[in-house]
Coordinates of C-alpha atoms in Angstrom, one line a residue:
Chain A
M1 CA -6.0 75.9 -37.0
T2 CA -9.6 74.9 -36.3
P3 CA -10.3 74.3 -32.6
A4 CA -10.8 70.5 -32.3
H5 CA -14.0 70.9 -30.4
T6 CA -15.8 72.3 -33.4
L7 CA -15.2 69.0 -35.2
A8 CA -16.2 66.8 -32.3
F9 CA -18.4 63.8 -33.0
R10 CA -22.2 63.8 -32.6
G11 CA -24.5 60.8 -32.2
I12 CA -23.7 57.3 -30.9
W13 CA -20.3 55.7 -31.5
P14 CA -20.7 52.3 -29.7
A15 CA -17.9 51.1 -27.6
M16 CA -17.6 47.9 -29.7
L17 CA -17.2 44.5 -28.1
T18 CA -14.3 42.6 -29.7
P19 CA -15.2 39.2 -31.1
L20 CA -12.6 36.5 -30.8
T21 CA -11.6 33.3 -32.7
A22 CA -11.2 30.0 -31.0
S23 CA -7.6 30.8 -30.3
L24 CA -8.7 34.1 -28.6
D25 CA -7.3 36.2 -31.4
I26 CA -9.4 39.1 -32.8
D27 CA -11.9 37.8 -35.4
H28 CA -11.4 40.6 -38.0
D29 CA -14.4 39.5 -40.2
A30 CA -16.9 39.4 -37.3
F31 CA -15.5 42.7 -36.0
A32 CA -16.0 44.4 -39.3
R33 CA -19.5 42.9 -39.7
H34 CA -20.4 44.3 -36.3
A35 CA -19.1 47.7 -37.1
L36 CA -20.9 47.9 -40.4
A37 CA -24.1 46.7 -38.9
L38 CA -23.9 49.5 -36.3
L39 CA -23.3 52.1 -38.9
D40 CA -26.3 50.7 -40.9
A41 CA -28.4 51.0 -37.8
G42 CA -27.7 54.7 -37.7
C43 CA -24.7 55.1 -35.5
G44 CA -22.6 58.1 -36.2
G45 CA -19.5 56.0 -36.0
V46 CA -17.9 53.2 -34.0
T47 CA -15.3 53.0 -31.3
A48 CA -12.7 50.2 -31.1
F49 CA -10.7 49.0 -28.1
G50 CA -12.2 51.0 -25.3
T51 CA -12.7 49.3 -21.9
T52 CA -15.8 47.4 -23.2
G53 CA -13.7 46.3 -26.2
E54 CA -11.0 44.9 -23.9
G55 CA -8.5 47.2 -25.6
P56 CA -5.6 47.0 -23.2
S57 CA -5.8 43.1 -23.4
F58 CA -4.4 43.3 -26.9
S59 CA -0.9 44.2 -28.0
V60 CA 0.0 47.2 -30.1
A61 CA 0.4 45.0 -33.2
E62 CA -2.9 43.2 -32.6
R63 CA -4.7 46.5 -32.3
M64 CA -3.1 48.0 -35.4
A65 CA -3.9 44.9 -37.5
A66 CA -7.6 45.0 -36.4
V67 CA -8.1 48.7 -37.1
E68 CA -6.5 48.2 -40.6
A69 CA -8.9 45.2 -41.1
L70 CA -11.9 47.3 -40.2
V71 CA -10.9 49.9 -42.8
A72 CA -10.0 47.3 -45.4
R73 CA -13.5 45.7 -44.9
G74 CA -15.3 49.0 -45.6
V75 CA -15.6 50.9 -42.3
P76 CA -15.0 54.5 -43.3
A77 CA -11.9 55.6 -41.3
Q78 CA -13.5 59.0 -40.5
R79 CA -16.3 57.1 -38.7
L80 CA -13.9 55.3 -36.5
M81 CA -12.7 56.2 -33.0
V82 CA -9.8 54.2 -31.6
S83 CA -8.9 54.0 -28.0
T84 CA -5.1 53.9 -28.2
S85 CA -4.6 53.7 -24.4
C86 CA -1.5 51.9 -23.0
A87 CA 0.5 51.8 -19.8
A88 CA 3.6 52.9 -21.8
V89 CA 3.5 56.3 -23.4
T90 CA 5.7 55.1 -26.3
D91 CA 3.1 52.4 -27.1
T92 CA 0.3 55.0 -27.0
V93 CA 2.3 57.2 -29.4
A94 CA 2.8 54.2 -31.8
L95 CA -0.9 53.3 -31.8
T96 CA -2.1 56.9 -32.1
K97 CA 0.3 57.7 -35.0
H98 CA -1.0 54.6 -36.8
A99 CA -4.7 55.5 -36.3
V100 CA -4.2 59.1 -37.3
G101 CA -2.3 57.9 -40.4
L102 CA -5.3 55.8 -41.4
G103 CA -7.5 58.9 -41.1
V104 CA -9.7 58.0 -38.2
H105 CA -12.0 60.6 -36.7
G106 CA -10.2 60.6 -33.3
C107 CA -8.4 58.8 -30.5
L108 CA -9.7 58.1 -27.0
V109 CA -6.9 58.1 -24.5
L110 CA -6.6 57.1 -20.9
P111 CA -3.9 58.4 -18.7
P112 CA -1.1 55.8 -18.2
F113 CA -2.7 53.3 -15.9
F114 CA 0.0 51.3 -14.2
F115 CA 1.2 53.6 -11.5
K116 CA -1.4 54.8 -9.0
G117 CA -1.6 58.1 -7.1
V118 CA 0.4 59.9 -9.7
S119 CA 0.3 63.7 -9.7
D120 CA -1.7 65.9 -12.1
Q121 CA 1.6 67.1 -13.4
G122 CA 2.6 63.6 -14.3
I123 CA -0.7 63.0 -16.2
V124 CA -0.3 66.3 -18.1
D125 CA 3.3 65.3 -18.9
A126 CA 2.0 62.0 -20.4
Y127 CA -0.6 63.7 -22.6
R128 CA 2.0 66.3 -23.7
W129 CA 4.4 63.4 -24.6
L130 CA 1.7 61.9 -26.7
I131 CA 0.5 65.0 -28.5
D132 CA 4.0 66.4 -29.0
R133 CA 5.5 63.1 -30.4
V134 CA 2.5 62.3 -32.6
A135 CA 3.0 65.9 -33.9
D136 CA 0.2 65.7 -36.4
P137 CA -2.4 68.4 -36.8
R138 CA -5.0 65.7 -37.8
L139 CA -4.9 64.3 -34.2
R140 CA -8.2 64.8 -32.5
L141 CA -8.0 63.6 -28.9
Y142 CA -10.8 62.6 -26.5
L143 CA -9.7 62.4 -22.9
Y144 CA -10.9 59.2 -21.1
H145 CA -12.0 59.1 -17.5
I146 CA -12.8 55.7 -16.0
P147 CA -11.0 55.7 -12.6
Q148 CA -12.8 52.6 -11.3
V149 CA -11.1 50.5 -14.0
A150 CA -8.0 52.4 -14.9
G151 CA -7.2 53.3 -11.3
V152 CA -6.1 56.7 -12.5
G153 CA -8.6 59.5 -13.3
L154 CA -8.6 63.0 -14.8
S155 CA -9.0 66.0 -12.5
H156 CA -10.4 69.3 -13.6
G157 CA -6.9 70.8 -13.3
V158 CA -5.5 68.2 -15.8
I159 CA -8.3 68.9 -18.3
R160 CA -8.0 72.7 -17.9
S161 CA -4.3 72.5 -18.5
L162 CA -4.5 70.4 -21.6
L163 CA -7.3 72.5 -23.1
A164 CA -5.2 75.6 -22.6
Q165 CA -2.2 74.1 -24.2
Y166 CA -3.8 72.1 -27.0
P167 CA -7.1 73.8 -28.0
D168 CA -6.5 72.5 -31.6
T169 CA -6.3 68.9 -30.4
I170 CA -8.5 68.2 -27.4
A171 CA -12.0 67.5 -28.8
G172 CA -13.9 66.1 -25.8
I173 CA -14.0 64.0 -22.7
K174 CA -15.5 60.6 -22.2
D175 CA -16.6 60.3 -18.6
S176 CA -17.3 56.6 -17.7
G177 CA -17.0 57.2 -13.9
C178 CA -20.7 56.3 -13.5
D179 CA -21.1 59.3 -11.1
Q180 CA -23.7 61.8 -12.3
V181 CA -22.5 64.5 -10.0
H182 CA -19.1 64.2 -11.4
S183 CA -20.3 64.2 -15.0
V184 CA -22.5 67.3 -14.5
G185 CA -19.5 69.0 -12.9
L186 CA -17.4 68.3 -15.9
A187 CA -20.2 69.6 -18.2
Q188 CA -20.6 72.8 -16.2
A189 CA -16.8 73.4 -16.2
F190 CA -15.9 72.5 -19.8
M191 CA -19.0 72.3 -22.1
P192 CA -18.7 74.5 -24.1
P193 CA -16.2 74.6 -25.5
I194 CA -15.7 70.9 -25.5
T195 CA -18.3 68.1 -25.3
V196 CA -18.6 65.8 -22.3
Y197 CA -19.8 62.3 -23.4
V198 CA -21.1 60.2 -20.5
G199 CA -20.6 56.5 -20.4
F200 CA -23.3 55.4 -17.9
E201 CA -26.4 55.3 -20.0
P202 CA -29.0 56.3 -17.3
D203 CA -27.1 59.6 -17.1
L204 CA -27.5 60.4 -20.8
P205 CA -30.7 62.5 -20.5
A206 CA -29.1 64.7 -17.8
L207 CA -26.1 65.3 -20.0
G208 CA -28.2 65.8 -23.1
R209 CA -30.1 68.6 -21.3
L210 CA -26.7 70.2 -20.6
G211 CA -25.8 70.1 -24.3
S212 CA -24.0 66.7 -24.8
T213 CA -24.6 65.5 -28.3
G214 CA -23.6 61.9 -28.3
A215 CA -22.2 58.9 -26.5
I216 CA -19.6 56.2 -26.6
S217 CA -21.7 53.4 -25.0
G218 CA -21.4 49.7 -24.3
L219 CA -25.2 49.1 -24.4
A220 CA -25.2 50.7 -27.9
N221 CA -23.6 47.4 -29.2
F222 CA -27.2 46.1 -29.3
A223 CA -29.5 49.0 -28.4
P224 CA -28.1 51.9 -30.4
R225 CA -31.4 53.6 -31.1
L226 CA -32.5 53.6 -27.5
V227 CA -29.1 55.1 -26.4
H228 CA -29.4 57.7 -29.2
R229 CA -32.8 58.9 -28.0
L230 CA -31.7 59.1 -24.4
V231 CA -29.1 61.8 -25.2
T232 CA -30.6 63.6 -28.2
Q233 CA -34.3 63.6 -27.0
P234 CA -34.0 63.8 -23.2
D235 CA -37.4 65.5 -23.0
G236 CA -39.0 63.8 -26.0
P237 CA -42.3 62.0 -26.0
D238 CA -40.7 58.7 -25.1
A239 CA -38.2 60.0 -22.6
G240 CA -39.7 58.5 -19.5
R241 CA -40.2 55.1 -21.1
D242 CA -36.7 55.1 -22.6
L243 CA -35.0 55.9 -19.3
A244 CA -37.0 53.2 -17.5
R245 CA -36.1 50.8 -20.3
V246 CA -32.3 51.4 -20.2
K247 CA -32.4 51.0 -16.4
A248 CA -34.2 47.7 -16.9
L249 CA -31.7 46.6 -19.5
L250 CA -28.9 47.2 -17.1
T251 CA -30.5 44.9 -14.6
V252 CA -30.1 42.1 -17.1
F253 CA -26.4 42.1 -16.2
D254 CA -26.8 42.1 -12.4
G255 CA -24.4 39.7 -10.8
F256 CA -22.5 39.0 -14.0
S257 CA -19.1 40.2 -15.0
L258 CA -20.1 43.1 -17.3
M259 CA -18.0 42.6 -20.5
P260 CA -18.5 38.8 -20.7
A261 CA -22.3 39.4 -20.2
L262 CA -22.4 42.1 -22.9
K263 CA -20.8 39.6 -25.2
G264 CA -23.3 37.0 -24.1
V265 CA -26.1 39.3 -25.4
M266 CA -24.2 39.5 -28.7
A267 CA -24.0 35.7 -28.8
E268 CA -27.7 35.5 -28.4
R269 CA -28.5 38.2 -30.9
E270 CA -26.1 36.8 -33.6
G271 CA -26.5 33.1 -32.8
H272 CA -22.7 32.9 -32.9
A273 CA -21.0 31.4 -29.8
G274 CA -17.7 33.1 -30.9
W275 CA -19.1 36.3 -29.3
L276 CA -18.9 34.6 -25.8
R277 CA -15.1 34.5 -25.9
V278 CA -13.0 37.0 -23.8
R279 CA -9.3 37.4 -23.3
P280 CA -7.8 36.6 -19.8
P281 CA -8.1 38.1 -17.2
L282 CA -11.8 38.2 -18.1
V283 CA -13.7 34.9 -17.9
A284 CA -16.5 33.9 -20.3
L285 CA -20.0 33.3 -18.9
S286 CA -20.5 29.6 -18.0
A287 CA -23.3 27.7 -19.8
T288 CA -25.5 28.2 -16.7
E289 CA -24.9 31.9 -16.6
Q290 CA -25.5 32.2 -20.4
A291 CA -28.8 30.3 -19.9
E292 CA -29.8 32.7 -17.1
L293 CA -28.8 35.7 -19.3
R294 CA -30.9 34.3 -22.1
Q295 CA -34.0 34.1 -19.8
R296 CA -33.5 37.6 -18.6
L297 CA -33.1 38.9 -22.2
Q298 CA -36.2 37.1 -23.3
A299 CA -38.1 38.7 -20.5
F300 CA -36.7 42.1 -21.4
G301 CA -37.5 41.7 -25.1
L302 CA -34.9 43.6 -27.1
D303 CA -36.7 45.3 -30.0
A304 CA -34.3 45.8 -33.0
S305 CA -36.6 48.5 -34.5
R306 CA -36.6 50.7 -31.4
D307 CA -33.7 49.7 -29.2
Chain B
M1 CA 11.7 17.7 -14.8
T2 CA 13.3 19.5 -11.8
P3 CA 10.8 21.4 -9.6
A4 CA 11.4 25.0 -10.2
H5 CA 11.7 25.9 -6.6
T6 CA 14.9 23.9 -6.1
L7 CA 16.5 26.3 -8.5
A8 CA 15.0 29.5 -7.0
F9 CA 17.4 32.4 -6.5
R10 CA 19.2 33.2 -3.2
G11 CA 20.6 36.5 -2.1
I12 CA 19.8 40.1 -3.2
W13 CA 18.6 40.8 -6.7
P14 CA 18.0 44.6 -6.7
A15 CA 14.9 45.9 -8.4
M16 CA 17.0 48.1 -10.6
L17 CA 16.1 51.7 -11.3
T18 CA 16.2 52.5 -15.0
P19 CA 18.5 55.4 -16.0
L20 CA 17.2 57.6 -18.9
T21 CA 18.8 59.7 -21.6
A22 CA 17.8 63.3 -22.1
S23 CA 15.0 62.1 -24.5
L24 CA 13.7 59.8 -21.8
D25 CA 14.9 56.7 -23.6
I26 CA 16.7 54.0 -21.6
D27 CA 20.4 54.7 -21.2
H28 CA 21.8 51.3 -22.0
D29 CA 25.3 52.1 -21.0
A30 CA 24.4 53.6 -17.6
F31 CA 21.9 50.7 -17.0
A32 CA 24.7 48.1 -17.6
R33 CA 27.2 50.0 -15.5
H34 CA 24.6 49.9 -12.6
A35 CA 23.9 46.2 -13.0
L36 CA 27.6 45.3 -13.1
A37 CA 28.4 47.5 -10.1
L38 CA 25.6 45.7 -8.1
L39 CA 27.0 42.3 -9.1
D40 CA 30.5 43.5 -8.1
A41 CA 29.0 44.6 -4.7
G42 CA 28.0 41.0 -4.0
C43 CA 24.4 40.8 -5.3
G44 CA 23.3 37.4 -6.5
G45 CA 21.8 38.9 -9.6
V46 CA 19.8 42.0 -10.7
T47 CA 16.2 42.5 -11.6
A48 CA 15.1 44.7 -14.6
F49 CA 11.8 46.4 -15.2
G50 CA 9.9 45.7 -12.0
T51 CA 7.8 48.5 -10.5
T52 CA 10.8 50.4 -9.1
G53 CA 12.3 50.1 -12.6
E54 CA 9.2 51.7 -14.2
G55 CA 8.9 48.5 -16.3
P56 CA 5.3 49.0 -17.6
S57 CA 6.3 52.5 -18.7
F58 CA 8.4 51.0 -21.5
S59 CA 7.2 49.3 -24.7
V60 CA 7.9 45.6 -25.4
A61 CA 10.5 46.6 -28.0
E62 CA 12.2 49.0 -25.5
R63 CA 12.3 46.4 -22.8
M64 CA 13.7 43.7 -25.2
A65 CA 16.5 46.1 -26.5
A66 CA 17.5 47.0 -23.0
V67 CA 17.7 43.4 -21.7
E68 CA 19.8 42.5 -24.8
A69 CA 22.0 45.5 -24.1
L70 CA 22.6 44.4 -20.5
V71 CA 23.7 40.9 -21.7
A72 CA 25.8 42.4 -24.5
R73 CA 27.6 44.6 -22.0
G74 CA 28.6 41.7 -19.8
V75 CA 25.8 41.0 -17.4
P76 CA 25.5 37.2 -17.2
A77 CA 22.1 36.3 -18.4
Q78 CA 21.7 33.7 -15.6
R79 CA 22.1 36.5 -13.1
L80 CA 19.3 38.5 -14.6
M81 CA 15.6 38.5 -13.6
V82 CA 13.3 40.3 -15.9
S83 CA 9.8 41.5 -15.0
T84 CA 7.9 40.9 -18.2
S85 CA 4.5 42.2 -16.9
C86 CA 2.1 43.8 -19.3
A87 CA -1.7 44.5 -19.5
A88 CA -2.0 42.3 -22.6
V89 CA -1.1 38.6 -22.2
T90 CA 0.2 38.5 -25.7
D91 CA 2.8 41.2 -24.8
T92 CA 3.8 39.3 -21.7
V93 CA 4.3 36.1 -23.8
A94 CA 6.5 38.0 -26.3
L95 CA 8.7 39.5 -23.5
T96 CA 8.9 36.3 -21.6
K97 CA 9.9 34.2 -24.7
H98 CA 12.5 36.8 -25.5
A99 CA 14.0 36.7 -21.9
V100 CA 13.9 32.9 -21.7
G101 CA 15.6 32.8 -25.1
L102 CA 18.4 34.9 -23.8
G103 CA 18.9 32.5 -20.9
V104 CA 17.8 34.7 -18.0
H105 CA 17.4 33.2 -14.5
G106 CA 13.7 33.9 -14.3
C107 CA 10.8 36.2 -15.1
L108 CA 8.8 38.1 -12.5
V109 CA 5.2 38.5 -13.7
L110 CA 2.2 40.5 -12.4
P111 CA -1.3 39.5 -13.2
P112 CA -2.8 41.6 -16.1
F113 CA -3.3 44.9 -14.5
F114 CA -5.9 46.9 -16.5
F115 CA -9.2 45.3 -15.4
K116 CA -9.9 45.4 -11.7
G117 CA -12.0 43.1 -9.6
V118 CA -11.3 40.2 -11.8
S119 CA -11.9 36.6 -10.6
D120 CA -9.2 34.2 -9.4
Q121 CA -10.1 32.1 -12.4
G122 CA -9.3 34.9 -14.8
I123 CA -5.9 35.4 -13.2
V124 CA -5.1 31.7 -13.3
D125 CA -6.2 31.7 -17.0
A126 CA -3.8 34.6 -17.7
Y127 CA -0.8 32.8 -16.1
R128 CA -1.9 29.5 -17.9
W129 CA -1.9 31.5 -21.2
L130 CA 1.6 32.7 -20.5
I131 CA 3.1 29.4 -19.4
D132 CA 1.4 27.3 -22.1
R133 CA 2.3 29.7 -24.9
V134 CA 5.9 30.3 -23.9
A135 CA 6.0 26.5 -23.8
D136 CA 9.7 26.4 -22.8
P137 CA 10.9 24.1 -20.0
R138 CA 13.6 26.8 -19.2
L139 CA 10.9 29.2 -18.0
R140 CA 11.2 29.9 -14.2
L141 CA 8.4 32.1 -13.1
Y142 CA 8.1 34.3 -10.0
L143 CA 4.6 35.5 -9.2
Y144 CA 4.4 39.2 -8.3
H145 CA 2.0 40.6 -5.8
I146 CA 1.9 44.4 -5.4
P147 CA -1.9 45.2 -5.3
Q148 CA -1.5 48.8 -4.2
V149 CA 0.2 49.6 -7.5
A150 CA -1.1 47.0 -10.0
G151 CA -4.6 47.2 -8.6
V152 CA -4.8 43.4 -8.9
G153 CA -3.3 41.0 -6.4
L154 CA -2.8 37.3 -6.0
S155 CA -4.9 35.2 -3.6
H156 CA -3.7 32.0 -1.9
G157 CA -6.2 30.2 -4.2
V158 CA -4.5 31.5 -7.4
I159 CA -1.0 30.6 -6.0
R160 CA -2.2 27.1 -4.9
S161 CA -3.8 26.4 -8.3
L162 CA -0.7 27.5 -10.3
L163 CA 1.7 25.5 -8.0
A164 CA -0.4 22.4 -8.5
Q165 CA -0.6 22.8 -12.3
Y166 CA 3.0 24.1 -12.9
P167 CA 5.4 22.7 -10.2
D168 CA 8.2 22.7 -12.8
T169 CA 7.7 26.4 -13.6
I170 CA 6.7 28.4 -10.5
A171 CA 9.8 29.2 -8.5
G172 CA 8.7 31.8 -6.0
I173 CA 6.5 34.7 -5.0
K174 CA 7.6 38.3 -4.6
D175 CA 5.3 40.0 -2.1
S176 CA 5.5 43.8 -2.3
G177 CA 2.2 44.4 -0.6
C178 CA 4.0 46.0 2.4
D179 CA 1.8 44.1 4.8
Q180 CA 3.8 41.8 7.1
V181 CA 0.7 39.8 8.2
H182 CA 0.1 39.0 4.5
S183 CA 3.7 38.1 3.8
V184 CA 3.9 35.8 6.9
G185 CA 0.6 34.2 5.8
L186 CA 2.1 33.5 2.3
A187 CA 5.3 32.1 3.9
Q188 CA 3.3 29.8 6.2
A189 CA 1.1 28.6 3.3
F190 CA 3.7 28.1 0.6
M191 CA 7.3 28.1 2.0
P192 CA 8.4 25.4 1.5
P193 CA 8.2 24.3 -1.3
I194 CA 8.6 27.8 -2.9
T195 CA 10.3 30.9 -1.6
V196 CA 8.5 34.0 -0.6
Y197 CA 10.6 37.2 -1.2
V198 CA 9.3 40.2 0.6
G199 CA 9.6 43.6 -1.0
F200 CA 9.2 45.9 2.1
E201 CA 12.7 45.9 3.6
P202 CA 11.7 46.2 7.3
D203 CA 9.9 42.9 6.9
L204 CA 13.0 41.1 5.7
P205 CA 14.1 39.8 9.1
A206 CA 10.7 38.3 9.8
L207 CA 10.7 36.5 6.5
G208 CA 14.3 35.4 6.9
R209 CA 13.4 33.7 10.1
L210 CA 10.7 31.8 8.3
G211 CA 13.2 30.6 5.7
S212 CA 13.3 33.3 3.0
T213 CA 16.7 33.4 1.4
G214 CA 16.7 36.6 -0.6
A215 CA 15.0 39.7 -1.9
I216 CA 14.2 41.8 -4.9
S217 CA 14.5 45.2 -3.3
G218 CA 14.4 48.8 -4.3
L219 CA 16.7 50.0 -1.5
A220 CA 19.3 47.5 -2.7
N221 CA 20.0 49.8 -5.6
F222 CA 22.3 51.7 -3.2
A223 CA 22.3 49.6 0.1
P224 CA 22.7 46.0 -1.1
R225 CA 24.8 44.8 1.8
L226 CA 22.4 46.1 4.4
V227 CA 19.4 44.5 2.6
H228 CA 21.4 41.2 2.4
R229 CA 22.1 41.1 6.1
L230 CA 18.5 41.8 7.0
V231 CA 17.2 38.6 5.3
T232 CA 20.2 36.3 5.7
Q233 CA 21.2 37.3 9.3
P234 CA 17.9 38.3 10.9
D235 CA 19.3 37.4 14.4
G236 CA 23.0 38.2 13.7
P237 CA 25.1 40.4 15.8
D238 CA 24.1 43.6 13.9
A239 CA 20.4 42.7 13.4
G240 CA 19.0 45.4 15.7
R241 CA 21.2 48.1 14.3
D242 CA 20.5 47.0 10.7
L243 CA 16.7 47.0 11.2
A244 CA 16.8 50.5 12.8
R245 CA 19.0 51.6 9.9
V246 CA 16.8 50.5 7.1
K247 CA 13.8 52.1 8.8
A248 CA 15.8 55.3 9.1
L249 CA 16.7 55.0 5.4
L250 CA 13.0 54.8 4.4
T251 CA 12.3 58.1 6.2
V252 CA 14.7 59.8 3.8
F253 CA 11.9 59.3 1.2
D254 CA 9.0 60.6 3.4
G255 CA 6.8 63.0 1.4
F256 CA 8.5 62.3 -1.9
S257 CA 7.2 60.2 -4.8
L258 CA 9.1 57.0 -4.2
M259 CA 10.6 56.1 -7.6
P260 CA 11.8 59.6 -8.4
A261 CA 13.3 59.9 -4.9
L262 CA 15.1 56.6 -5.2
K263 CA 16.5 57.9 -8.5
G264 CA 17.5 61.1 -6.7
V265 CA 19.7 59.0 -4.4
M266 CA 21.4 57.4 -7.4
A267 CA 22.0 60.9 -8.9
E268 CA 23.7 61.9 -5.6
R269 CA 25.8 58.7 -5.4
E270 CA 26.9 58.7 -9.0
G271 CA 27.1 62.5 -9.5
H272 CA 25.1 62.0 -12.7
A273 CA 22.0 64.1 -13.2
G274 CA 20.7 61.6 -15.8
W275 CA 19.6 59.4 -12.9
L276 CA 17.0 62.0 -12.0
R277 CA 14.9 61.4 -15.1
V278 CA 11.6 59.4 -15.1
R279 CA 9.1 58.5 -17.7
P280 CA 5.6 60.1 -17.4
P281 CA 3.3 59.7 -15.5
L282 CA 6.1 59.9 -12.9
V283 CA 7.6 63.3 -12.3
A284 CA 11.2 63.9 -11.5
L285 CA 12.1 65.6 -8.2
S286 CA 12.3 69.4 -8.4
A287 CA 15.6 71.1 -7.6
T288 CA 14.2 72.0 -4.2
E289 CA 13.2 68.5 -3.5
Q290 CA 16.6 67.2 -4.6
A291 CA 18.3 69.6 -2.3
E292 CA 16.1 68.4 0.6
L293 CA 16.9 64.8 -0.3
R294 CA 20.6 65.6 -0.4
Q295 CA 20.4 67.0 3.1
R296 CA 18.6 64.0 4.5
L297 CA 21.0 61.6 2.8
Q298 CA 24.0 63.4 4.3
A299 CA 22.4 63.2 7.7
F300 CA 21.8 59.5 7.1
G301 CA 25.3 58.9 5.9
L302 CA 25.2 56.0 3.4
D303 CA 28.2 53.8 4.0
A304 CA 29.3 52.0 0.8
S305 CA 31.3 49.3 2.8
R306 CA 28.4 48.3 5.0
D307 CA 25.2 49.4 3.3

């Protein structure tokens, strides 16, 4: 077997927002257009159904159908990452088997997120359940740490245990905890052999200097080039300007619910109000909020050729 | 239409533990035996797939099959409450439609529990989605508040809004927040018209005095009579002894993970090790822990005729 980490992704694989129809179902056509546009813009691949993509707000059947629709509309499966995270391990197995069967690059998986305060042993047991029941050497797994949303995080002990048991499966860690000290600690402990991908964009240069080679990023939905430079050229000629620019971009979202506001940017960019829609329990921006977002965006001045 | 609260349940409807087979699938036969034994012991009904029952650890298909198996094995559907809580509103709709179609008494539903810090409006939207899409006048809904596990709770504003919009559907609130001040506040605000059922057993007498008529209780898996007296006879002749006894029963679980330890009690009572099993991310008691639990239980002395 080839250790999974040697085949880990490089470059930017945006955490895609999920466009919805008027009935709040997934708009397969708009979703595929978005994925293809990001690949055209130079992204290494795209990620479906992470937190930014409201993944756990959709059923297993809805997620399977949407991933199939992406592939059917021309997104190369090997440039697709799917977050197959569910509260029930049986659901995670079903989604992961399906994605692996389609030939995706990898799956991004949270620990089960309903029970809180669970032991490291219980989290390891859940990943073991997944890997052993998927039982497919093609499975490439990225561990997903976002405790402020999931309510359950991944300790060094959990990661160490899984790496020791499944070196041919564990390819990397996505750390979206938004805590640079924690991200650097992960990088120092585990990179190499595996890659740590940081979710909070202002931390990308620090992780890039430590050897991180890519990102699964929400801002990359509309600023993929900027995000790419941050991690791949942390000391490049534009590094200072880029870091200031991504920090300024984040202030565009101050005071808004993040996912609805990221979708608001897409609605402005695409001129398509369908991007504003979210699944409950998220709430779409109001018209007033969208107008405020529009003003801030104009002041920021997104530049498609550089951002 | 008849306001739902006039048909709300009374008495004890235990939050059933879910017995598992060696492959950690639901043991339908043992589950039905447990439900029937609780009904024989005088419980008004039984509750499947709440937090104590590890509900969110099972897929929609697993939960549907198990509820069907309970009914097929003789549990009267109208004495069955099903927690149909999921992270995805579409899954909650599917489970709730299924349960209502079987003729269950009611459904116990958490707010969507993946995203944290969501607005009251988003939570109301999620329940509206559920009620409007189930679109069945037989639906009787119990709102479920357990923020320390779900990570998302229900404010007075959410409850008030849903009661105003759906008086024919909202039957009650289960408050498992384990905070008596909060439970009393709910009772003062909403009871009548609807019933507040408290999950933390030592608070049952206080809620009984305010008019609460029942409980969905974890301890009622093996002490249904004691739990019943606490809420229905809060000032009865044995009230002081009963309250002291339930507090002592809770100390049996000190230092253990609660659900595995509750299952440990069932294993001792039934002499069936299958009760020890849990789904990841929970971890079954170790042999040492089970021995310690056994000693504490013997010291406590469960009394089948009174507890």
